[in-house]
Amino acid sequence: MIKLSVNINKIATLRNARGGNLPDLLKVAQDCESFGADGITVHPRPDERHIRYNDVYKLKPLINTELNIEGFPSPKFIELIVLAKPAQVTLVPDAPDAITSNAGWKVAEHFNFLRDLVDTFKSKQIRTSLFVGTESENIEMAAKTGADRVELFTEPYATLYAINKEEAVASFVKAATVAKQLGLGVNAGHDLSLENLAYFASKIPWLKEVSIGHALICDALYYGLQSTICSYKNCLK
């Protein structure tokens, strides 16, 4: 069964819009778990416009499934990972002012930096994943860093899906196959939705995990959080 990790950044965005603690981020995370989520994802950014670093420290002891922390490995982020010790860290090459993740690592250009980070996090028993595109050379270099997994950046798939779903998924099947052959676990995330998730999962049955936030929270406005999580889980069967 492919795991669903729910990204709760948008819950924090809504809370921060008015100050105070409504909605209660910690309770929403626990509710997501009780409704069937296999994990919780957060992606703190330098300006803390949604998830705050302090949120992560509060979340960690409450999560009964897996906590996945995504982000650019700045010194502050590295300190957070070492202290919070999530089940998984996903390293993303975001610029400080990025609205959302929009590209994977060019691993060869940052190889020594990423290899040293992987060594640091794995020494703390933290599963480490690198956010990458579908280029075989990036995946091959990711394996050489010692990373446990790669997370495939799926925006290109989502963009092309409505036009030609077979073409949209082809490069991802190839990339996931290369990763599998190299001993890497395969995660995926970005713009996956109720419309396109089931097809993607059916084509990559050895997929380990998908991380979904924006589309899932948007759907929850109409269908409710519990029903929405159930619907996304059904896409992964």
PDB file of C-alpha atoms in Angstrom:
ATOM      1  CA  MET A   1       0.000   0.000   0.000  1.00  0.00           C
ATOM      2  CA  ILE A   2       1.363   3.393  -1.005  1.00  0.00           C
ATOM      3  CA  LYS A   3       1.435   5.732   1.981  1.00  0.00           C
ATOM      4  CA  LEU A   4      -0.322   9.095   2.040  1.00  0.00           C
ATOM      5  CA  SER A   5       1.472  11.872   3.908  1.00  0.00           C
ATOM      6  CA  VAL A   6      -0.739  14.937   4.346  1.00  0.00           C
ATOM      7  CA  ASN A   7       1.029  18.278   4.058  1.00  0.00           C
ATOM      8  CA  ILE A   8      -0.561  20.666   6.579  1.00  0.00           C
ATOM      9  CA  ASN A   9       1.156  23.884   5.463  1.00  0.00           C
ATOM     10  CA  LYS A  10      -2.134  25.329   4.212  1.00  0.00           C
ATOM     11  CA  ILE A  11      -3.720  24.792   7.634  1.00  0.00           C
ATOM     12  CA  ALA A  12      -0.973  26.921   9.120  1.00  0.00           C
ATOM     13  CA  THR A  13      -1.498  29.554   6.401  1.00  0.00           C
ATOM     14  CA  LEU A  14      -5.151  29.839   7.395  1.00  0.00           C
ATOM     15  CA  ARG A  15      -4.269  30.057  11.094  1.00  0.00           C
ATOM     16  CA  ASN A  16      -1.648  32.716  10.496  1.00  0.00           C
ATOM     17  CA  ALA A  17      -4.056  34.863   8.470  1.00  0.00           C
ATOM     18  CA  ARG A  18      -5.895  35.901  11.640  1.00  0.00           C
ATOM     19  CA  GLY A  19      -3.407  35.141  14.392  1.00  0.00           C
ATOM     20  CA  GLY A  20      -4.488  33.071  17.362  1.00  0.00           C
ATOM     21  CA  ASN A  21      -4.891  29.324  17.061  1.00  0.00           C
ATOM     22  CA  LEU A  22      -7.821  28.745  14.724  1.00  0.00           C
ATOM     23  CA  PRO A  23      -7.637  26.276  13.132  1.00  0.00           C
ATOM     24  CA  ASP A  24      -5.612  24.350  15.695  1.00  0.00           C
ATOM     25  CA  LEU A  25      -2.695  22.991  13.686  1.00  0.00           C
ATOM     26  CA  LEU A  26      -1.789  20.313  16.200  1.00  0.00           C
ATOM     27  CA  LYS A  27      -5.335  18.979  16.392  1.00  0.00           C
ATOM     28  CA  VAL A  28      -5.688  18.957  12.608  1.00  0.00           C
ATOM     29  CA  ALA A  29      -2.502  16.895  12.337  1.00  0.00           C
ATOM     30  CA  GLN A  30      -3.832  14.386  14.860  1.00  0.00           C
ATOM     31  CA  ASP A  31      -7.203  14.314  13.116  1.00  0.00           C
ATOM     32  CA  CYS A  32      -5.530  13.614   9.778  1.00  0.00           C
ATOM     33  CA  GLU A  33      -3.900  10.580  11.358  1.00  0.00           C
ATOM     34  CA  SER A  34      -7.148   9.386  12.892  1.00  0.00           C
ATOM     35  CA  PHE A  35      -8.864   9.802   9.494  1.00  0.00           C
ATOM     36  CA  GLY A  36      -6.323   7.494   7.857  1.00  0.00           C
ATOM     37  CA  ALA A  37      -3.267   9.541   6.867  1.00  0.00           C
ATOM     38  CA  ASP A  38      -0.069   7.502   7.034  1.00  0.00           C
ATOM     39  CA  GLY A  39       2.052  10.520   7.860  1.00  0.00           C
ATOM     40  CA  ILE A  40       2.216  14.283   8.257  1.00  0.00           C
ATOM     41  CA  THR A  41       4.398  16.542   6.108  1.00  0.00           C
ATOM     42  CA  VAL A  42       5.492  20.083   6.908  1.00  0.00           C
ATOM     43  CA  HIS A  43       7.686  22.439   4.898  1.00  0.00           C
ATOM     44  CA  PRO A  44       8.945  25.330   7.038  1.00  0.00           C
ATOM     45  CA  ARG A  45      10.319  28.305   5.132  1.00  0.00           C
ATOM     46  CA  PRO A  46      12.602  31.111   6.333  1.00  0.00           C
ATOM     47  CA  ASP A  47       9.788  33.669   6.623  1.00  0.00           C
ATOM     48  CA  GLU A  48       7.584  31.199   8.544  1.00  0.00           C
ATOM     49  CA  ARG A  49       4.595  32.307   6.484  1.00  0.00           C
ATOM     50  CA  HIS A  50       2.856  29.009   7.176  1.00  0.00           C
ATOM     51  CA  ILE A  51       4.535  26.329   9.304  1.00  0.00           C
ATOM     52  CA  ARG A  52       6.665  27.896  12.016  1.00  0.00           C
ATOM     53  CA  TYR A  53       9.763  26.232  13.352  1.00  0.00           C
ATOM     54  CA  ASN A  54       8.197  26.135  16.795  1.00  0.00           C
ATOM     55  CA  ASP A  55       5.207  24.274  15.312  1.00  0.00           C
ATOM     56  CA  VAL A  56       7.503  21.458  14.285  1.00  0.00           C
ATOM     57  CA  TYR A  57       8.869  20.963  17.780  1.00  0.00           C
ATOM     58  CA  LYS A  58       5.311  20.836  19.131  1.00  0.00           C
ATOM     59  CA  LEU A  59       4.156  18.436  16.418  1.00  0.00           C
ATOM     60  CA  LYS A  60       6.906  15.862  16.780  1.00  0.00           C
ATOM     61  CA  PRO A  61       5.799  14.230  20.061  1.00  0.00           C
ATOM     62  CA  LEU A  62       2.165  14.165  18.922  1.00  0.00           C
ATOM     63  CA  ILE A  63       2.666  12.317  15.629  1.00  0.00           C
ATOM     64  CA  ASN A  64       1.976   8.592  15.855  1.00  0.00           C
ATOM     65  CA  THR A  65       2.632   7.788  12.194  1.00  0.00           C
ATOM     66  CA  GLU A  66       5.564   9.471  10.431  1.00  0.00           C
ATOM     67  CA  LEU A  67       6.655  13.080  10.414  1.00  0.00           C
ATOM     68  CA  ASN A  68       8.257  14.202   7.146  1.00  0.00           C
ATOM     69  CA  ILE A  69       9.983  17.583   7.200  1.00  0.00           C
ATOM     70  CA  GLU A  70      10.728  19.145   3.812  1.00  0.00           C
ATOM     71  CA  GLY A  71      12.887  22.133   3.111  1.00  0.00           C
ATOM     72  CA  PHE A  72      16.053  23.772   1.925  1.00  0.00           C
ATOM     73  CA  PRO A  73      18.965  22.739   4.162  1.00  0.00           C
ATOM     74  CA  SER A  74      19.911  26.115   5.614  1.00  0.00           C
ATOM     75  CA  PRO A  75      21.796  26.067   8.929  1.00  0.00           C
ATOM     76  CA  LYS A  76      18.531  26.709  10.813  1.00  0.00           C
ATOM     77  CA  PHE A  77      16.784  23.889   8.949  1.00  0.00           C
ATOM     78  CA  ILE A  78      19.637  21.467   9.606  1.00  0.00           C
ATOM     79  CA  GLU A  79      19.473  22.305  13.319  1.00  0.00           C
ATOM     80  CA  LEU A  80      15.716  21.693  13.275  1.00  0.00           C
ATOM     81  CA  ILE A  81      16.135  18.255  11.729  1.00  0.00           C
ATOM     82  CA  VAL A  82      18.868  17.191  14.136  1.00  0.00           C
ATOM     83  CA  LEU A  83      16.855  18.317  17.172  1.00  0.00           C
ATOM     84  CA  ALA A  84      13.371  17.228  16.062  1.00  0.00           C
ATOM     85  CA  LYS A  85      14.510  13.896  14.563  1.00  0.00           C
ATOM     86  CA  PRO A  86      11.620  13.276  12.160  1.00  0.00           C
ATOM     87  CA  ALA A  87      11.115   9.890  10.550  1.00  0.00           C
ATOM     88  CA  GLN A  88      12.082  11.449   7.222  1.00  0.00           C
ATOM     89  CA  VAL A  89      13.716  14.603   5.932  1.00  0.00           C
ATOM     90  CA  THR A  90      13.169  15.625   2.309  1.00  0.00           C
ATOM     91  CA  LEU A  91      15.797  18.034   1.025  1.00  0.00           C
ATOM     92  CA  VAL A  92      14.432  20.548  -1.480  1.00  0.00           C
ATOM     93  CA  PRO A  93      16.413  23.195  -3.448  1.00  0.00           C
ATOM     94  CA  ASP A  94      14.042  26.066  -2.682  1.00  0.00           C
ATOM     95  CA  ALA A  95      15.173  29.662  -2.873  1.00  0.00           C
ATOM     96  CA  PRO A  96      14.334  31.587   0.333  1.00  0.00           C
ATOM     97  CA  ASP A  97      11.566  33.537  -1.423  1.00  0.00           C
ATOM     98  CA  ALA A  98      10.038  30.578  -3.296  1.00  0.00           C
ATOM     99  CA  ILE A  99       6.245  30.480  -3.222  1.00  0.00           C
ATOM    100  CA  THR A 100       6.323  26.713  -3.650  1.00  0.00           C
ATOM    101  CA  SER A 101       8.812  24.096  -4.784  1.00  0.00           C
ATOM    102  CA  ASN A 102       9.310  24.324  -8.534  1.00  0.00           C
ATOM    103  CA  ALA A 103      12.324  22.159  -9.406  1.00  0.00           C
ATOM    104  CA  GLY A 104      14.414  19.279  -8.180  1.00  0.00           C
ATOM    105  CA  TRP A 105      18.089  19.234  -7.254  1.00  0.00           C
ATOM    106  CA  LYS A 106      20.844  19.295  -9.841  1.00  0.00           C
ATOM    107  CA  VAL A 107      22.588  16.734  -7.714  1.00  0.00           C
ATOM    108  CA  ALA A 108      25.988  16.747  -9.404  1.00  0.00           C
ATOM    109  CA  GLU A 109      26.374  20.502  -8.815  1.00  0.00           C
ATOM    110  CA  HIS A 110      25.692  20.109  -5.086  1.00  0.00           C
ATOM    111  CA  PHE A 111      27.007  16.593  -4.613  1.00  0.00           C
ATOM    112  CA  ASN A 112      29.454  17.115  -1.741  1.00  0.00           C
ATOM    113  CA  PHE A 113      26.988  19.314   0.145  1.00  0.00           C
ATOM    114  CA  LEU A 114      24.180  16.772  -0.223  1.00  0.00           C
ATOM    115  CA  ARG A 115      26.386  13.779   0.548  1.00  0.00           C
ATOM    116  CA  ASP A 116      27.552  15.384   3.795  1.00  0.00           C
ATOM    117  CA  LEU A 117      23.955  16.184   4.773  1.00  0.00           C
ATOM    118  CA  VAL A 118      22.840  12.648   4.053  1.00  0.00           C
ATOM    119  CA  ASP A 119      25.663  11.344   6.239  1.00  0.00           C
ATOM    120  CA  THR A 120      24.661  13.708   9.050  1.00  0.00           C
ATOM    121  CA  PHE A 121      20.976  12.818   9.004  1.00  0.00           C
ATOM    122  CA  LYS A 122      21.461   9.084   8.538  1.00  0.00           C
ATOM    123  CA  SER A 123      23.828   9.073  11.519  1.00  0.00           C
ATOM    124  CA  LYS A 124      20.800  10.286  13.514  1.00  0.00           C
ATOM    125  CA  GLN A 125      18.659   7.424  12.093  1.00  0.00           C
ATOM    126  CA  ILE A 126      16.631   9.884   9.973  1.00  0.00           C
ATOM    127  CA  ARG A 127      15.523   8.567   6.577  1.00  0.00           C
ATOM    128  CA  THR A 128      16.728  11.015   3.938  1.00  0.00           C
ATOM    129  CA  SER A 129      15.085  11.796   0.610  1.00  0.00           C
ATOM    130  CA  LEU A 130      16.195  14.133  -2.192  1.00  0.00           C
ATOM    131  CA  PHE A 131      13.649  16.083  -4.255  1.00  0.00           C
ATOM    132  CA  VAL A 132      14.501  15.501  -7.930  1.00  0.00           C
ATOM    133  CA  GLY A 133      13.147  15.623 -11.443  1.00  0.00           C
ATOM    134  CA  THR A 134      13.028  12.612 -13.726  1.00  0.00           C
ATOM    135  CA  GLU A 135      16.523  12.918 -15.250  1.00  0.00           C
ATOM    136  CA  SER A 136      18.331   9.594 -14.867  1.00  0.00           C
ATOM    137  CA  GLU A 137      21.666  11.269 -14.123  1.00  0.00           C
ATOM    138  CA  ASN A 138      20.176  13.127 -11.145  1.00  0.00           C
ATOM    139  CA  ILE A 139      18.747   9.910  -9.754  1.00  0.00           C
ATOM    140  CA  GLU A 140      22.038   8.092 -10.262  1.00  0.00           C
ATOM    141  CA  MET A 141      23.895  10.865  -8.450  1.00  0.00           C
ATOM    142  CA  ALA A 142      21.272  10.868  -5.693  1.00  0.00           C
ATOM    143  CA  ALA A 143      22.005   7.208  -5.087  1.00  0.00           C
ATOM    144  CA  LYS A 144      25.723   8.004  -4.810  1.00  0.00           C
ATOM    145  CA  THR A 145      25.046  10.492  -2.004  1.00  0.00           C
ATOM    146  CA  GLY A 146      23.759   7.591   0.088  1.00  0.00           C
ATOM    147  CA  ALA A 147      20.185   8.926   0.224  1.00  0.00           C
ATOM    148  CA  ASP A 148      17.487   6.432   1.140  1.00  0.00           C
ATOM    149  CA  ARG A 149      14.879   7.779  -1.266  1.00  0.00           C
ATOM    150  CA  VAL A 150      14.123  10.301  -3.954  1.00  0.00           C
ATOM    151  CA  GLU A 151      10.924  12.317  -4.178  1.00  0.00           C
ATOM    152  CA  LEU A 152       9.893  12.860  -7.786  1.00  0.00           C
ATOM    153  CA  PHE A 153       8.687  16.389  -8.592  1.00  0.00           C
ATOM    154  CA  THR A 154       5.322  15.682 -10.197  1.00  0.00           C
ATOM    155  CA  GLU A 155       4.185  19.110 -11.416  1.00  0.00           C
ATOM    156  CA  PRO A 156       5.117  18.233 -15.043  1.00  0.00           C
ATOM    157  CA  TYR A 157       2.992  15.092 -14.790  1.00  0.00           C
ATOM    158  CA  ALA A 158       0.019  17.007 -13.407  1.00  0.00           C
ATOM    159  CA  THR A 159       0.308  19.701 -16.079  1.00  0.00           C
ATOM    160  CA  LEU A 160       0.318  17.238 -18.983  1.00  0.00           C
ATOM    161  CA  TYR A 161      -2.121  14.715 -17.510  1.00  0.00           C
ATOM    162  CA  ALA A 162      -5.297  16.292 -18.915  1.00  0.00           C
ATOM    163  CA  ILE A 163      -3.788  16.394 -22.417  1.00  0.00           C
ATOM    164  CA  ASN A 164      -2.065  13.015 -22.643  1.00  0.00           C
ATOM    165  CA  LYS A 165      -1.849  10.947 -19.493  1.00  0.00           C
ATOM    166  CA  GLU A 166       0.287   8.203 -21.068  1.00  0.00           C
ATOM    167  CA  GLU A 167       2.888  10.723 -22.172  1.00  0.00           C
ATOM    168  CA  ALA A 168       2.606  12.547 -18.839  1.00  0.00           C
ATOM    169  CA  VAL A 169       3.538   9.506 -16.787  1.00  0.00           C
ATOM    170  CA  ALA A 170       6.143   7.925 -19.084  1.00  0.00           C
ATOM    171  CA  SER A 171       9.209   9.776 -17.797  1.00  0.00           C
ATOM    172  CA  PHE A 172       8.138   9.142 -14.204  1.00  0.00           C
ATOM    173  CA  VAL A 173       7.824   5.397 -14.749  1.00  0.00           C
ATOM    174  CA  LYS A 174      11.314   5.411 -16.265  1.00  0.00           C
ATOM    175  CA  ALA A 175      12.720   7.505 -13.419  1.00  0.00           C
ATOM    176  CA  ALA A 176      11.099   5.355 -10.758  1.00  0.00           C
ATOM    177  CA  THR A 177      12.445   2.233 -12.443  1.00  0.00           C
ATOM    178  CA  VAL A 178      15.979   3.654 -12.439  1.00  0.00           C
ATOM    179  CA  ALA A 179      15.617   4.562  -8.761  1.00  0.00           C
ATOM    180  CA  LYS A 180      14.345   1.093  -7.897  1.00  0.00           C
ATOM    181  CA  GLN A 181      17.243  -0.545  -9.728  1.00  0.00           C
ATOM    182  CA  LEU A 182      19.667   1.623  -7.750  1.00  0.00           C
ATOM    183  CA  GLY A 183      18.104   0.628  -4.437  1.00  0.00           C
ATOM    184  CA  LEU A 184      16.354   3.946  -3.812  1.00  0.00           C
ATOM    185  CA  GLY A 185      12.853   4.157  -2.431  1.00  0.00           C
ATOM    186  CA  VAL A 186      10.529   6.320  -4.505  1.00  0.00           C
ATOM    187  CA  ASN A 187       8.277   9.075  -3.138  1.00  0.00           C
ATOM    188  CA  ALA A 188       6.344  11.631  -5.194  1.00  0.00           C
ATOM    189  CA  GLY A 189       4.763  15.010  -4.660  1.00  0.00           C
ATOM    190  CA  HIS A 190       3.545  18.306  -6.094  1.00  0.00           C
ATOM    191  CA  ASP A 191       0.169  18.924  -7.751  1.00  0.00           C
ATOM    192  CA  LEU A 192      -1.053  15.381  -7.262  1.00  0.00           C
ATOM    193  CA  SER A 193      -4.840  15.398  -6.899  1.00  0.00           C
ATOM    194  CA  LEU A 194      -7.977  13.279  -6.921  1.00  0.00           C
ATOM    195  CA  GLU A 195      -8.026  13.707 -10.679  1.00  0.00           C
ATOM    196  CA  ASN A 196      -4.564  12.356 -11.444  1.00  0.00           C
ATOM    197  CA  LEU A 197      -3.375  10.361  -8.431  1.00  0.00           C
ATOM    198  CA  ALA A 198      -4.907   6.938  -9.094  1.00  0.00           C
ATOM    199  CA  TYR A 199      -3.440   6.704 -12.586  1.00  0.00           C
ATOM    200  CA  PHE A 200       0.005   7.732 -11.366  1.00  0.00           C
ATOM    201  CA  ALA A 201      -0.079   5.186  -8.546  1.00  0.00           C
ATOM    202  CA  SER A 202      -1.237   2.419 -10.875  1.00  0.00           C
ATOM    203  CA  LYS A 203       1.744   2.975 -13.160  1.00  0.00           C
ATOM    204  CA  ILE A 204       4.309   2.961 -10.321  1.00  0.00           C
ATOM    205  CA  PRO A 205       3.056   0.242  -7.962  1.00  0.00           C
ATOM    206  CA  TRP A 206       6.337   0.206  -5.992  1.00  0.00           C
ATOM    207  CA  LEU A 207       5.866   3.865  -5.055  1.00  0.00           C
ATOM    208  CA  LYS A 208       6.493   4.241  -1.318  1.00  0.00           C
ATOM    209  CA  GLU A 209       4.748   7.510  -0.459  1.00  0.00           C
ATOM    210  CA  VAL A 210       2.986  10.547  -1.858  1.00  0.00           C
ATOM    211  CA  SER A 211       2.996  13.889  -0.068  1.00  0.00           C
ATOM    212  CA  ILE A 212      -0.084  15.995  -0.829  1.00  0.00           C
ATOM    213  CA  GLY A 213      -1.193  19.277   0.669  1.00  0.00           C
ATOM    214  CA  HIS A 214      -2.669  22.025  -1.478  1.00  0.00           C
ATOM    215  CA  ALA A 215      -5.120  19.943  -3.535  1.00  0.00           C
ATOM    216  CA  LEU A 216      -6.138  17.846  -0.541  1.00  0.00           C
ATOM    217  CA  ILE A 217      -6.936  20.846   1.650  1.00  0.00           C
ATOM    218  CA  CYS A 218      -8.840  22.488  -1.221  1.00  0.00           C
ATOM    219  CA  ASP A 219     -10.926  19.332  -1.642  1.00  0.00           C
ATOM    220  CA  ALA A 220     -11.546  19.216   2.099  1.00  0.00           C
ATOM    221  CA  LEU A 221     -13.326  22.589   1.884  1.00  0.00           C
ATOM    222  CA  TYR A 222     -16.028  20.849  -0.143  1.00  0.00           C
ATOM    223  CA  TYR A 223     -15.998  17.254   1.077  1.00  0.00           C
ATOM    224  CA  GLY A 224     -14.684  17.527   4.635  1.00  0.00           C
ATOM    225  CA  LEU A 225     -11.273  16.428   5.837  1.00  0.00           C
ATOM    226  CA  GLN A 226     -12.168  12.866   6.799  1.00  0.00           C
ATOM    227  CA  SER A 227     -13.969  12.093   3.532  1.00  0.00           C
ATOM    228  CA  THR A 228     -11.196  13.713   1.499  1.00  0.00           C
ATOM    229  CA  ILE A 229      -8.427  11.698   3.141  1.00  0.00           C
ATOM    230  CA  CYS A 230     -10.455   8.547   2.549  1.00  0.00           C
ATOM    231  CA  SER A 231     -10.846   9.465  -1.137  1.00  0.00           C
ATOM    232  CA  TYR A 232      -7.110  10.025  -1.561  1.00  0.00           C
ATOM    233  CA  LYS A 233      -6.342   6.753   0.189  1.00  0.00           C
ATOM    234  CA  ASN A 234      -8.711   4.975  -2.192  1.00  0.00           C
ATOM    235  CA  CYS A 235      -6.719   6.351  -5.115  1.00  0.00           C
ATOM    236  CA  LEU A 236      -3.655   4.554  -3.764  1.00  0.00           C
ATOM    237  CA  LYS A 237      -5.173   1.088  -3.420  1.00  0.00           C
TER     238      LYS A 237
END
